[in-house]
mmCIF file with all atom_site columns, C-alpha atoms in Angstrom:
data_model
loop_
_atom_site.group_PDB
_atom_site.id
_atom_site.type_symbol
_atom_site.label_atom_id
_atom_site.label_alt_id
_atom_site.label_comp_id
_atom_site.label_asym_id
_atom_site.label_entity_id
_atom_site.label_seq_id
_atom_site.pdbx_PDB_ins_code
_atom_site.Cartn_x
_atom_site.Cartn_y
_atom_site.Cartn_z
_atom_site.occupancy
_atom_site.B_iso_or_equiv
_atom_site.pdbx_formal_charge
_atom_site.auth_seq_id
_atom_site.auth_comp_id
_atom_site.auth_asym_id
_atom_site.auth_atom_id
_atom_site.pdbx_PDB_model_num
ATOM 1   C CA . ARG P 1 1   ? -12.652 -25.202 0.691   1.00 0.00 ? 1   ARG P CA 1
ATOM 2   C CA . VAL P 1 2   ? -9.699  -23.461 1.966   1.00 0.00 ? 2   VAL P CA 1
ATOM 3   C CA . LYS P 1 3   ? -7.760  -25.252 -0.794  1.00 0.00 ? 3   LYS P CA 1
ATOM 4   C CA . ARG P 1 4   ? -10.053 -24.609 -3.421  1.00 0.00 ? 4   ARG P CA 1
ATOM 5   C CA . GLN P 1 5   ? -10.016 -20.991 -2.312  1.00 0.00 ? 5   GLN P CA 1
ATOM 6   C CA . ILE P 1 6   ? -6.279  -20.778 -2.448  1.00 0.00 ? 6   ILE P CA 1
ATOM 7   C CA . ASP P 1 7   ? -5.912  -22.237 -5.882  1.00 0.00 ? 7   ASP P CA 1
ATOM 8   C CA . ALA P 1 8   ? -8.504  -19.962 -7.393  1.00 0.00 ? 8   ALA P CA 1
ATOM 9   C CA . ASP P 1 9   ? -6.747  -16.865 -5.695  1.00 0.00 ? 9   ASP P CA 1
ATOM 10  C CA . SER P 1 10  ? -3.255  -18.032 -6.806  1.00 0.00 ? 10  SER P CA 1
ATOM 11  C CA . LYS P 1 11  ? -3.832  -16.891 -10.059 1.00 0.00 ? 11  LYS P CA 1
ATOM 12  C CA . TYR P 1 12  ? -3.722  -13.108 -8.898  1.00 0.00 ? 12  TYR P CA 1
ATOM 13  C CA . ASP P 1 13  ? -0.804  -13.522 -6.825  1.00 0.00 ? 13  ASP P CA 1
ATOM 14  C CA . GLU P 1 14  ? -1.903  -10.595 -4.742  1.00 0.00 ? 14  GLU P CA 1
ATOM 15  C CA . LEU P 1 15  ? -3.844  -12.231 -1.999  1.00 0.00 ? 15  LEU P CA 1
ATOM 16  C CA . ALA P 1 16  ? -2.184  -12.840 1.203   1.00 0.00 ? 16  ALA P CA 1
ATOM 17  C CA . ALA P 1 17  ? -2.144  -16.258 2.734   1.00 0.00 ? 17  ALA P CA 1
ATOM 18  C CA . PRO P 1 18  ? -5.374  -17.496 4.321   1.00 0.00 ? 18  PRO P CA 1
ATOM 19  C CA . ILE P 1 19  ? -3.562  -18.061 7.482   1.00 0.00 ? 19  ILE P CA 1
ATOM 20  C CA . GLN P 1 20  ? -1.152  -15.394 8.778   1.00 0.00 ? 20  GLN P CA 1
ATOM 21  C CA . SER P 1 21  ? 1.728   -15.986 11.102  1.00 0.00 ? 21  SER P CA 1
ATOM 22  C CA . SER P 1 22  ? 2.400   -12.436 11.447  1.00 0.00 ? 22  SER P CA 1
ATOM 23  C CA . SER P 1 23  ? 0.344   -10.300 13.931  1.00 0.00 ? 23  SER P CA 1
ATOM 24  C CA . PRO P 1 24  ? -2.309  -7.819  13.029  1.00 0.00 ? 24  PRO P CA 1
ATOM 25  C CA . ARG P 1 25  ? 0.443   -5.119  14.376  1.00 0.00 ? 25  ARG P CA 1
ATOM 26  C CA . SER P 1 26  ? 3.078   -5.961  12.127  1.00 0.00 ? 26  SER P CA 1
ATOM 27  C CA . ARG P 1 27  ? 0.825   -6.244  9.228   1.00 0.00 ? 27  ARG P CA 1
ATOM 28  C CA . LEU P 1 28  ? -0.122  -2.697  9.681   1.00 0.00 ? 28  LEU P CA 1
ATOM 29  C CA . ALA P 1 29  ? 3.305   -1.657  10.120  1.00 0.00 ? 29  ALA P CA 1
ATOM 30  C CA . ALA P 1 30  ? 3.802   -2.781  6.883   1.00 0.00 ? 30  ALA P CA 1
ATOM 31  C CA . VAL P 1 31  ? 1.141   -0.939  5.363   1.00 0.00 ? 31  VAL P CA 1
ATOM 32  C CA . LEU P 1 32  ? 2.343   2.241   7.200   1.00 0.00 ? 32  LEU P CA 1
ATOM 33  C CA . ALA P 1 33  ? 5.805   1.751   6.054   1.00 0.00 ? 33  ALA P CA 1
ATOM 34  C CA . ILE P 1 34  ? 4.641   1.965   2.513   1.00 0.00 ? 34  ILE P CA 1
ATOM 35  C CA . ILE P 1 35  ? 2.644   5.097   3.485   1.00 0.00 ? 35  ILE P CA 1
ATOM 36  C CA . ASP P 1 36  ? 5.439   6.712   5.263   1.00 0.00 ? 36  ASP P CA 1
ATOM 37  C CA . THR P 1 37  ? 7.767   6.041   2.121   1.00 0.00 ? 37  THR P CA 1
ATOM 38  C CA . PHE P 1 38  ? 5.398   7.428   -0.293  1.00 0.00 ? 38  PHE P CA 1
ATOM 39  C CA . VAL P 1 39  ? 4.681   10.485  1.607   1.00 0.00 ? 39  VAL P CA 1
ATOM 40  C CA . SER P 1 40  ? 8.328   11.270  1.830   1.00 0.00 ? 40  SER P CA 1
ATOM 41  C CA . LEU P 1 41  ? 8.774   11.225  -1.990  1.00 0.00 ? 41  LEU P CA 1
ATOM 42  C CA . ARG P 1 42  ? 6.972   14.665  -2.323  1.00 0.00 ? 42  ARG P CA 1
ATOM 43  C CA . PRO P 1 43  ? 9.898   17.028  -1.816  1.00 0.00 ? 43  PRO P CA 1
ATOM 44  C CA . ALA P 1 44  ? 11.901  15.138  -4.486  1.00 0.00 ? 44  ALA P CA 1
ATOM 45  C CA . ILE P 1 45  ? 9.028   15.456  -7.089  1.00 0.00 ? 45  ILE P CA 1
ATOM 46  C CA . SER P 1 46  ? 8.970   19.275  -6.179  1.00 0.00 ? 46  SER P CA 1
ATOM 47  C CA . LYS P 1 47  ? 12.682  19.477  -6.673  1.00 0.00 ? 47  LYS P CA 1
ATOM 48  C CA . GLY P 1 48  ? 12.240  18.679  -9.932  1.00 0.00 ? 48  GLY P CA 1
ATOM 49  C CA . SER P 1 49  ? 15.490  17.072  -10.912 1.00 0.00 ? 49  SER P CA 1
ATOM 50  C CA . PRO P 1 50  ? 15.453  14.270  -13.389 1.00 0.00 ? 50  PRO P CA 1
ATOM 51  C CA . GLU P 1 51  ? 17.623  12.183  -11.062 1.00 0.00 ? 51  GLU P CA 1
ATOM 52  C CA . ASP P 1 52  ? 15.095  12.516  -8.599  1.00 0.00 ? 52  ASP P CA 1
ATOM 53  C CA . TRP P 1 53  ? 12.205  11.763  -10.777 1.00 0.00 ? 53  TRP P CA 1
ATOM 54  C CA . GLN P 1 54  ? 14.385  8.581   -12.178 1.00 0.00 ? 54  GLN P CA 1
ATOM 55  C CA . ALA P 1 55  ? 14.861  7.412   -8.482  1.00 0.00 ? 55  ALA P CA 1
ATOM 56  C CA . ILE P 1 56  ? 10.911  7.881   -7.663  1.00 0.00 ? 56  ILE P CA 1
ATOM 57  C CA . VAL P 1 57  ? 9.996   5.878   -10.917 1.00 0.00 ? 57  VAL P CA 1
ATOM 58  C CA . ASP P 1 58  ? 12.480  3.110   -9.850  1.00 0.00 ? 58  ASP P CA 1
ATOM 59  C CA . ILE P 1 59  ? 11.037  3.078   -6.189  1.00 0.00 ? 59  ILE P CA 1
ATOM 60  C CA . LEU P 1 60  ? 7.479   3.056   -7.298  1.00 0.00 ? 60  LEU P CA 1
ATOM 61  C CA . SER P 1 61  ? 8.404   0.029   -9.794  1.00 0.00 ? 61  SER P CA 1
ATOM 62  C CA . GLN P 1 62  ? 9.748   -2.230  -7.326  1.00 0.00 ? 62  GLN P CA 1
ATOM 63  C CA . VAL P 1 63  ? 8.332   -4.400  -4.143  1.00 0.00 ? 63  VAL P CA 1
ATOM 64  C CA . PRO P 1 64  ? 6.558   -2.670  -2.181  1.00 0.00 ? 64  PRO P CA 1
ATOM 65  C CA . PHE P 1 65  ? 5.067   -0.334  -4.724  1.00 0.00 ? 65  PHE P CA 1
ATOM 66  C CA . ASP P 1 66  ? 4.738   -2.895  -7.675  1.00 0.00 ? 66  ASP P CA 1
ATOM 67  C CA . LYS P 1 67  ? 0.899   -3.815  -8.033  1.00 0.00 ? 67  LYS P CA 1
ATOM 68  C CA . THR P 1 68  ? 0.918   -7.285  -6.867  1.00 0.00 ? 68  THR P CA 1
ATOM 69  C CA . SER P 1 69  ? 3.295   -6.599  -3.689  1.00 0.00 ? 69  SER P CA 1
ATOM 70  C CA . PHE P 1 70  ? 1.153   -3.513  -2.890  1.00 0.00 ? 70  PHE P CA 1
ATOM 71  C CA . LYS P 1 71  ? -2.323  -5.295  -2.953  1.00 0.00 ? 71  LYS P CA 1
ATOM 72  C CA . ARG P 1 72  ? -0.776  -8.412  -1.101  1.00 0.00 ? 72  ARG P CA 1
ATOM 73  C CA . ILE P 1 73  ? 0.600   -6.154  1.848   1.00 0.00 ? 73  ILE P CA 1
ATOM 74  C CA . PHE P 1 74  ? -3.019  -4.163  2.254   1.00 0.00 ? 74  PHE P CA 1
ATOM 75  C CA . ASN P 1 75  ? -4.859  -7.435  1.678   1.00 0.00 ? 75  ASN P CA 1
ATOM 76  C CA . ALA P 1 76  ? -2.921  -8.914  4.597   1.00 0.00 ? 76  ALA P CA 1
ATOM 77  C CA . PHE P 1 77  ? -3.907  -6.287  7.074   1.00 0.00 ? 77  PHE P CA 1
ATOM 78  C CA . ALA P 1 78  ? -7.546  -5.442  6.035   1.00 0.00 ? 78  ALA P CA 1
ATOM 79  C CA . ASP P 1 79  ? -8.905  -7.036  2.916   1.00 0.00 ? 79  ASP P CA 1
ATOM 80  C CA . ASN P 1 80  ? -9.926  -10.252 5.170   1.00 0.00 ? 80  ASN P CA 1
ATOM 81  C CA . ILE P 1 81  ? -8.469  -12.464 2.765   1.00 0.00 ? 81  ILE P CA 1
ATOM 82  C CA . TYR P 1 82  ? -7.412  -14.655 5.965   1.00 0.00 ? 82  TYR P CA 1
ATOM 83  C CA . TYR P 1 83  ? -8.887  -16.413 8.710   1.00 0.00 ? 83  TYR P CA 1
ATOM 84  C CA . GLU P 1 84  ? -8.175  -16.231 12.259  1.00 0.00 ? 84  GLU P CA 1
ATOM 85  C CA . LYS P 1 85  ? -10.152 -17.512 14.749  1.00 0.00 ? 85  LYS P CA 1
ATOM 86  C CA . SER P 1 86  ? -8.581  -15.127 17.627  1.00 0.00 ? 86  SER P CA 1
ATOM 87  C CA . ASP P 1 87  ? -9.537  -12.397 15.494  1.00 0.00 ? 87  ASP P CA 1
ATOM 88  C CA . PRO P 1 88  ? -13.276 -13.051 14.112  1.00 0.00 ? 88  PRO P CA 1
ATOM 89  C CA . ASP P 1 89  ? -13.591 -9.359  13.065  1.00 0.00 ? 89  ASP P CA 1
ATOM 90  C CA . ARG P 1 90  ? -11.024 -10.239 10.126  1.00 0.00 ? 90  ARG P CA 1
ATOM 91  C CA . ALA P 1 91  ? -12.896 -13.381 8.982   1.00 0.00 ? 91  ALA P CA 1
ATOM 92  C CA . ASN P 1 92  ? -13.510 -13.552 5.661   1.00 0.00 ? 92  ASN P CA 1
ATOM 93  C CA . ALA P 1 93  ? -16.714 -14.722 3.605   1.00 0.00 ? 93  ALA P CA 1
ATOM 94  C CA . TYR P 1 94  ? -14.507 -16.380 0.942   1.00 0.00 ? 94  TYR P CA 1
ATOM 95  C CA . LEU P 1 95  ? -12.488 -18.815 3.208   1.00 0.00 ? 95  LEU P CA 1
ATOM 96  C CA . LEU P 1 96  ? -13.817 -21.072 5.779   1.00 0.00 ? 96  LEU P CA 1
ATOM 97  C CA . GLY P 1 97  ? -17.553 -19.736 5.594   1.00 0.00 ? 97  GLY P CA 1
ATOM 98  C CA . GLY P 1 98  ? -17.010 -16.360 7.107   1.00 0.00 ? 98  GLY P CA 1
ATOM 99  C CA . ALA P 1 99  ? -19.219 -13.246 6.469   1.00 0.00 ? 99  ALA P CA 1
ATOM 100 C CA . VAL P 1 100 ? -19.320 -10.849 3.763   1.00 0.00 ? 100 VAL P CA 1
ATOM 101 C CA . PRO P 1 101 ? -17.059 -8.112  3.964   1.00 0.00 ? 101 PRO P CA 1
ATOM 102 C CA . SER P 1 102 ? -18.434 -4.944  5.943   1.00 0.00 ? 102 SER P CA 1
ATOM 103 C CA . ASN P 1 103 ? -18.923 -1.527  4.545   1.00 0.00 ? 103 ASN P CA 1
ATOM 104 C CA . LYS P 1 104 ? -15.710 -0.533  6.485   1.00 0.00 ? 104 LYS P CA 1
ATOM 105 C CA . GLN P 1 105 ? -13.704 -3.046  4.482   1.00 0.00 ? 105 GLN P CA 1
ATOM 106 C CA . THR P 1 106 ? -15.353 -2.199  1.134   1.00 0.00 ? 106 THR P CA 1
ATOM 107 C CA . ILE P 1 107 ? -14.275 1.569   1.818   1.00 0.00 ? 107 ILE P CA 1
ATOM 108 C CA . GLN P 1 108 ? -10.717 0.397   2.982   1.00 0.00 ? 108 GLN P CA 1
ATOM 109 C CA . TYR P 1 109 ? -10.480 -1.597  -0.474  1.00 0.00 ? 109 TYR P CA 1
ATOM 110 C CA . LEU P 1 110 ? -11.747 1.226   -2.410  1.00 0.00 ? 110 LEU P CA 1
ATOM 111 C CA . TYR P 1 111 ? -9.152  3.947   -0.785  1.00 0.00 ? 111 TYR P CA 1
ATOM 112 C CA . ARG P 1 112 ? -6.462  1.089   -1.458  1.00 0.00 ? 112 ARG P CA 1
ATOM 113 C CA . ASN P 1 113 ? -7.097  1.113   -5.016  1.00 0.00 ? 113 ASN P CA 1
ATOM 114 C CA . ASP P 1 114 ? -7.587  4.871   -5.375  1.00 0.00 ? 114 ASP P CA 1
ATOM 115 C CA . ALA P 1 115 ? -3.952  5.320   -3.724  1.00 0.00 ? 115 ALA P CA 1
ATOM 116 C CA . LEU P 1 116 ? -2.745  2.454   -5.985  1.00 0.00 ? 116 LEU P CA 1
ATOM 117 C CA . ASP P 1 117 ? -4.196  4.027   -9.272  1.00 0.00 ? 117 ASP P CA 1
ATOM 118 C CA . ASN P 1 118 ? -2.671  7.277   -8.499  1.00 0.00 ? 118 ASN P CA 1
ATOM 119 C CA . ILE P 1 119 ? 0.516   5.806   -7.706  1.00 0.00 ? 119 ILE P CA 1
ATOM 120 C CA . GLU P 1 120 ? 0.822   4.209   -10.882 1.00 0.00 ? 120 GLU P CA 1
ATOM 121 C CA . GLN P 1 121 ? -0.386  7.443   -12.548 1.00 0.00 ? 121 GLN P CA 1
ATOM 122 C CA . LEU P 1 122 ? 2.405   9.236   -10.797 1.00 0.00 ? 122 LEU P CA 1
ATOM 123 C CA . ARG P 1 123 ? 5.081   6.629   -11.865 1.00 0.00 ? 123 ARG P CA 1
ATOM 124 C CA . SER P 1 124 ? 3.562   7.183   -15.655 1.00 0.00 ? 124 SER P CA 1
ATOM 125 C CA . GLU P 1 125 ? 3.788   10.916  -15.424 1.00 0.00 ? 125 GLU P CA 1
ATOM 126 C CA . LEU P 1 126 ? 7.393   11.043  -13.924 1.00 0.00 ? 126 LEU P CA 1
ATOM 127 C CA . SER P 1 127 ? 8.458   8.635   -16.832 1.00 0.00 ? 127 SER P CA 1
ATOM 128 C CA . PHE P 1 128 ? 6.445   10.781  -19.261 1.00 0.00 ? 128 PHE P CA 1
ATOM 129 C CA . LEU P 1 129 ? 8.621   14.003  -17.911 1.00 0.00 ? 129 LEU P CA 1
ATOM 130 C CA . LEU P 1 130 ? 11.607  11.864  -18.114 1.00 0.00 ? 130 LEU P CA 1
ATOM 131 C CA . ASN P 1 131 ? 11.170  11.172  -21.595 1.00 0.00 ? 131 ASN P CA 1
ATOM 132 C CA . GLU P 1 132 ? 10.094  14.521  -22.476 1.00 0.00 ? 132 GLU P CA 1
ATOM 133 C CA . GLN P 1 133 ? 13.291  15.940  -21.051 1.00 0.00 ? 133 GLN P CA 1
ATOM 134 C CA . GLY P 1 134 ? 15.282  13.467  -22.967 1.00 0.00 ? 134 GLY P CA 1
ATOM 135 C CA . GLU P 1 135 ? 13.862  14.523  -26.067 1.00 0.00 ? 135 GLU P CA 1
ATOM 136 C CA . GLY P 1 136 ? 14.345  18.229  -25.563 1.00 0.00 ? 136 GLY P CA 1
ATOM 137 C CA . GLY P 1 137 ? 10.860  18.868  -24.567 1.00 0.00 ? 137 GLY P CA 1
ATOM 138 C CA . ASP P 1 138 ? 9.590   21.093  -21.682 1.00 0.00 ? 138 ASP P CA 1
ATOM 139 C CA . ALA P 1 139 ? 9.480   18.642  -18.748 1.00 0.00 ? 139 ALA P CA 1
ATOM 140 C CA . ASN P 1 140 ? 9.282   21.593  -16.177 1.00 0.00 ? 140 ASN P CA 1
ATOM 141 C CA . ASP P 1 141 ? 5.290   21.206  -15.351 1.00 0.00 ? 141 ASP P CA 1
ATOM 142 C CA . ILE P 1 142 ? 4.918   19.079  -12.318 1.00 0.00 ? 142 ILE P CA 1
ATOM 143 C CA . THR P 1 143 ? 1.591   19.825  -11.701 1.00 0.00 ? 143 THR P CA 1
ATOM 144 C CA . ASP P 1 144 ? -0.104  16.344  -12.968 1.00 0.00 ? 144 ASP P CA 1
ATOM 145 C CA . ALA P 1 145 ? 2.961   14.484  -10.820 1.00 0.00 ? 145 ALA P CA 1
ATOM 146 C CA . LEU P 1 146 ? 2.218   16.497  -7.778  1.00 0.00 ? 146 LEU P CA 1
ATOM 147 C CA . ASN P 1 147 ? -1.620  16.042  -8.127  1.00 0.00 ? 147 ASN P CA 1
ATOM 148 C CA . TYR P 1 148 ? -1.320  12.171  -8.348  1.00 0.00 ? 148 TYR P CA 1
ATOM 149 C CA . HIS P 1 149 ? 1.088   12.440  -5.110  1.00 0.00 ? 149 HIS P CA 1
ATOM 150 C CA . ASP P 1 150 ? -1.598  14.413  -3.249  1.00 0.00 ? 150 ASP P CA 1
ATOM 151 C CA . LYS P 1 151 ? -4.468  12.158  -4.393  1.00 0.00 ? 151 LYS P CA 1
ATOM 152 C CA . ALA P 1 152 ? -2.690  9.075   -3.306  1.00 0.00 ? 152 ALA P CA 1
ATOM 153 C CA . THR P 1 153 ? -1.784  10.822  0.157   1.00 0.00 ? 153 THR P CA 1
ATOM 154 C CA . THR P 1 154 ? -5.307  11.695  0.425   1.00 0.00 ? 154 THR P CA 1
ATOM 155 C CA . ALA P 1 155 ? -6.520  8.038   -0.204  1.00 0.00 ? 155 ALA P CA 1
ATOM 156 C CA . PHE P 1 156 ? -3.956  7.066   2.528   1.00 0.00 ? 156 PHE P CA 1
ATOM 157 C CA . THR P 1 157 ? -5.152  9.531   5.030   1.00 0.00 ? 157 THR P CA 1
ATOM 158 C CA . SER P 1 158 ? -8.848  8.165   4.309   1.00 0.00 ? 158 SER P CA 1
ATOM 159 C CA . TYR P 1 159 ? -7.588  4.650   4.592   1.00 0.00 ? 159 TYR P CA 1
ATOM 160 C CA . LEU P 1 160 ? -5.830  5.047   7.856   1.00 0.00 ? 160 LEU P CA 1
ATOM 161 C CA . ALA P 1 161 ? -8.860  7.316   9.420   1.00 0.00 ? 161 ALA P CA 1
ATOM 162 C CA . LEU P 1 162 ? -10.951 3.967   9.156   1.00 0.00 ? 162 LEU P CA 1
ATOM 163 C CA . ILE P 1 163 ? -8.448  2.246   11.585  1.00 0.00 ? 163 ILE P CA 1
ATOM 164 C CA . PRO P 1 164 ? -8.367  2.691   15.453  1.00 0.00 ? 164 PRO P CA 1
ATOM 165 C CA . GLU P 1 165 ? -6.048  5.237   16.412  1.00 0.00 ? 165 GLU P CA 1
ATOM 166 C CA . ALA P 1 166 ? -4.505  3.015   19.192  1.00 0.00 ? 166 ALA P CA 1
ATOM 167 C CA . ASP P 1 167 ? -3.735  0.305   16.716  1.00 0.00 ? 167 ASP P CA 1
ATOM 168 C CA . ILE P 1 168 ? -1.925  2.793   14.517  1.00 0.00 ? 168 ILE P CA 1
ATOM 169 C CA . ARG P 1 169 ? 0.018   3.768   17.468  1.00 0.00 ? 169 ARG P CA 1
ATOM 170 C CA . ASP P 1 170 ? 0.884   0.407   18.308  1.00 0.00 ? 170 ASP P CA 1
ATOM 171 C CA . ALA P 1 171 ? 2.197   -0.596  14.698  1.00 0.00 ? 171 ALA P CA 1
ATOM 172 C CA . ARG P 1 172 ? 3.948   2.888   14.635  1.00 0.00 ? 172 ARG P CA 1
ATOM 173 C CA . ASN P 1 173 ? 5.847   1.870   18.015  1.00 0.00 ? 173 ASN P CA 1
ATOM 174 C CA . TYR P 1 174 ? 6.297   -1.540  16.693  1.00 0.00 ? 174 TYR P CA 1
ATOM 175 C CA . LEU P 1 175 ? 8.135   0.309   13.453  1.00 0.00 ? 175 LEU P CA 1
ATOM 176 C CA . LEU P 1 176 ? 10.119  2.397   15.551  1.00 0.00 ? 176 LEU P CA 1
ATOM 177 C CA . ASN P 1 177 ? 11.396  -0.482  17.635  1.00 0.00 ? 177 ASN P CA 1
ATOM 178 C CA . LYS P 1 178 ? 12.389  -2.538  14.285  1.00 0.00 ? 178 LYS P CA 1
ATOM 179 C CA . GLN P 1 179 ? 14.309  0.448   12.921  1.00 0.00 ? 179 GLN P CA 1
ATOM 180 C CA . GLN P 1 180 ? 15.821  0.625   16.349  1.00 0.00 ? 180 GLN P CA 1
ATOM 181 C CA . GLU P 1 181 ? 16.716  -2.978  16.180  1.00 0.00 ? 181 GLU P CA 1
ATOM 182 C CA . ASN P 1 182 ? 18.356  -2.732  12.461  1.00 0.00 ? 182 ASN P CA 1
ATOM 183 C CA . GLU P 1 183 ? 20.306  0.457   13.450  1.00 0.00 ? 183 GLU P CA 1
ATOM 184 C CA . GLU P 1 184 ? 21.995  -1.642  16.373  1.00 0.00 ? 184 GLU P CA 1
ATOM 185 C CA . ARG P 1 185 ? 23.255  -4.491  13.923  1.00 0.00 ? 185 ARG P CA 1
#
């Protein structure tokens, strides 16, 4: 059954492996790193320089912001597309006969998709502004770009509100420790 599910899911290439070797803490840390990076982009959008906009478009076009990577990272944490006997709350209906996703999981999935949609809209809007500026047009109205950023940030905030605060603290500490380890190297 697991093999059939993996084969069926592989065509999307956005689903996390059904058996995760990483801890839930590290999977949440990966989600938090995406959110932190995205939120940090707002000042560069506001600044309005083409160089900053191009840098943001480049960031949002690569891992982890490309659609497939983004979904895979979020799915690994909360979408229950893996099965762990040690973590029955994250067991999945689609693998090994688990239960259907809970309302909370469905809501998290919707917030994730809302964030992703607005990230894609932001990337498109900034590309449009860059194109308009390159053609001598008026590319000074960043209202839509800021609106997309704010909507994605709101979706992320709502997503995180569904996660126990202790789990978020633990994942933030994990991120901090990883950053310190990297700086020491």
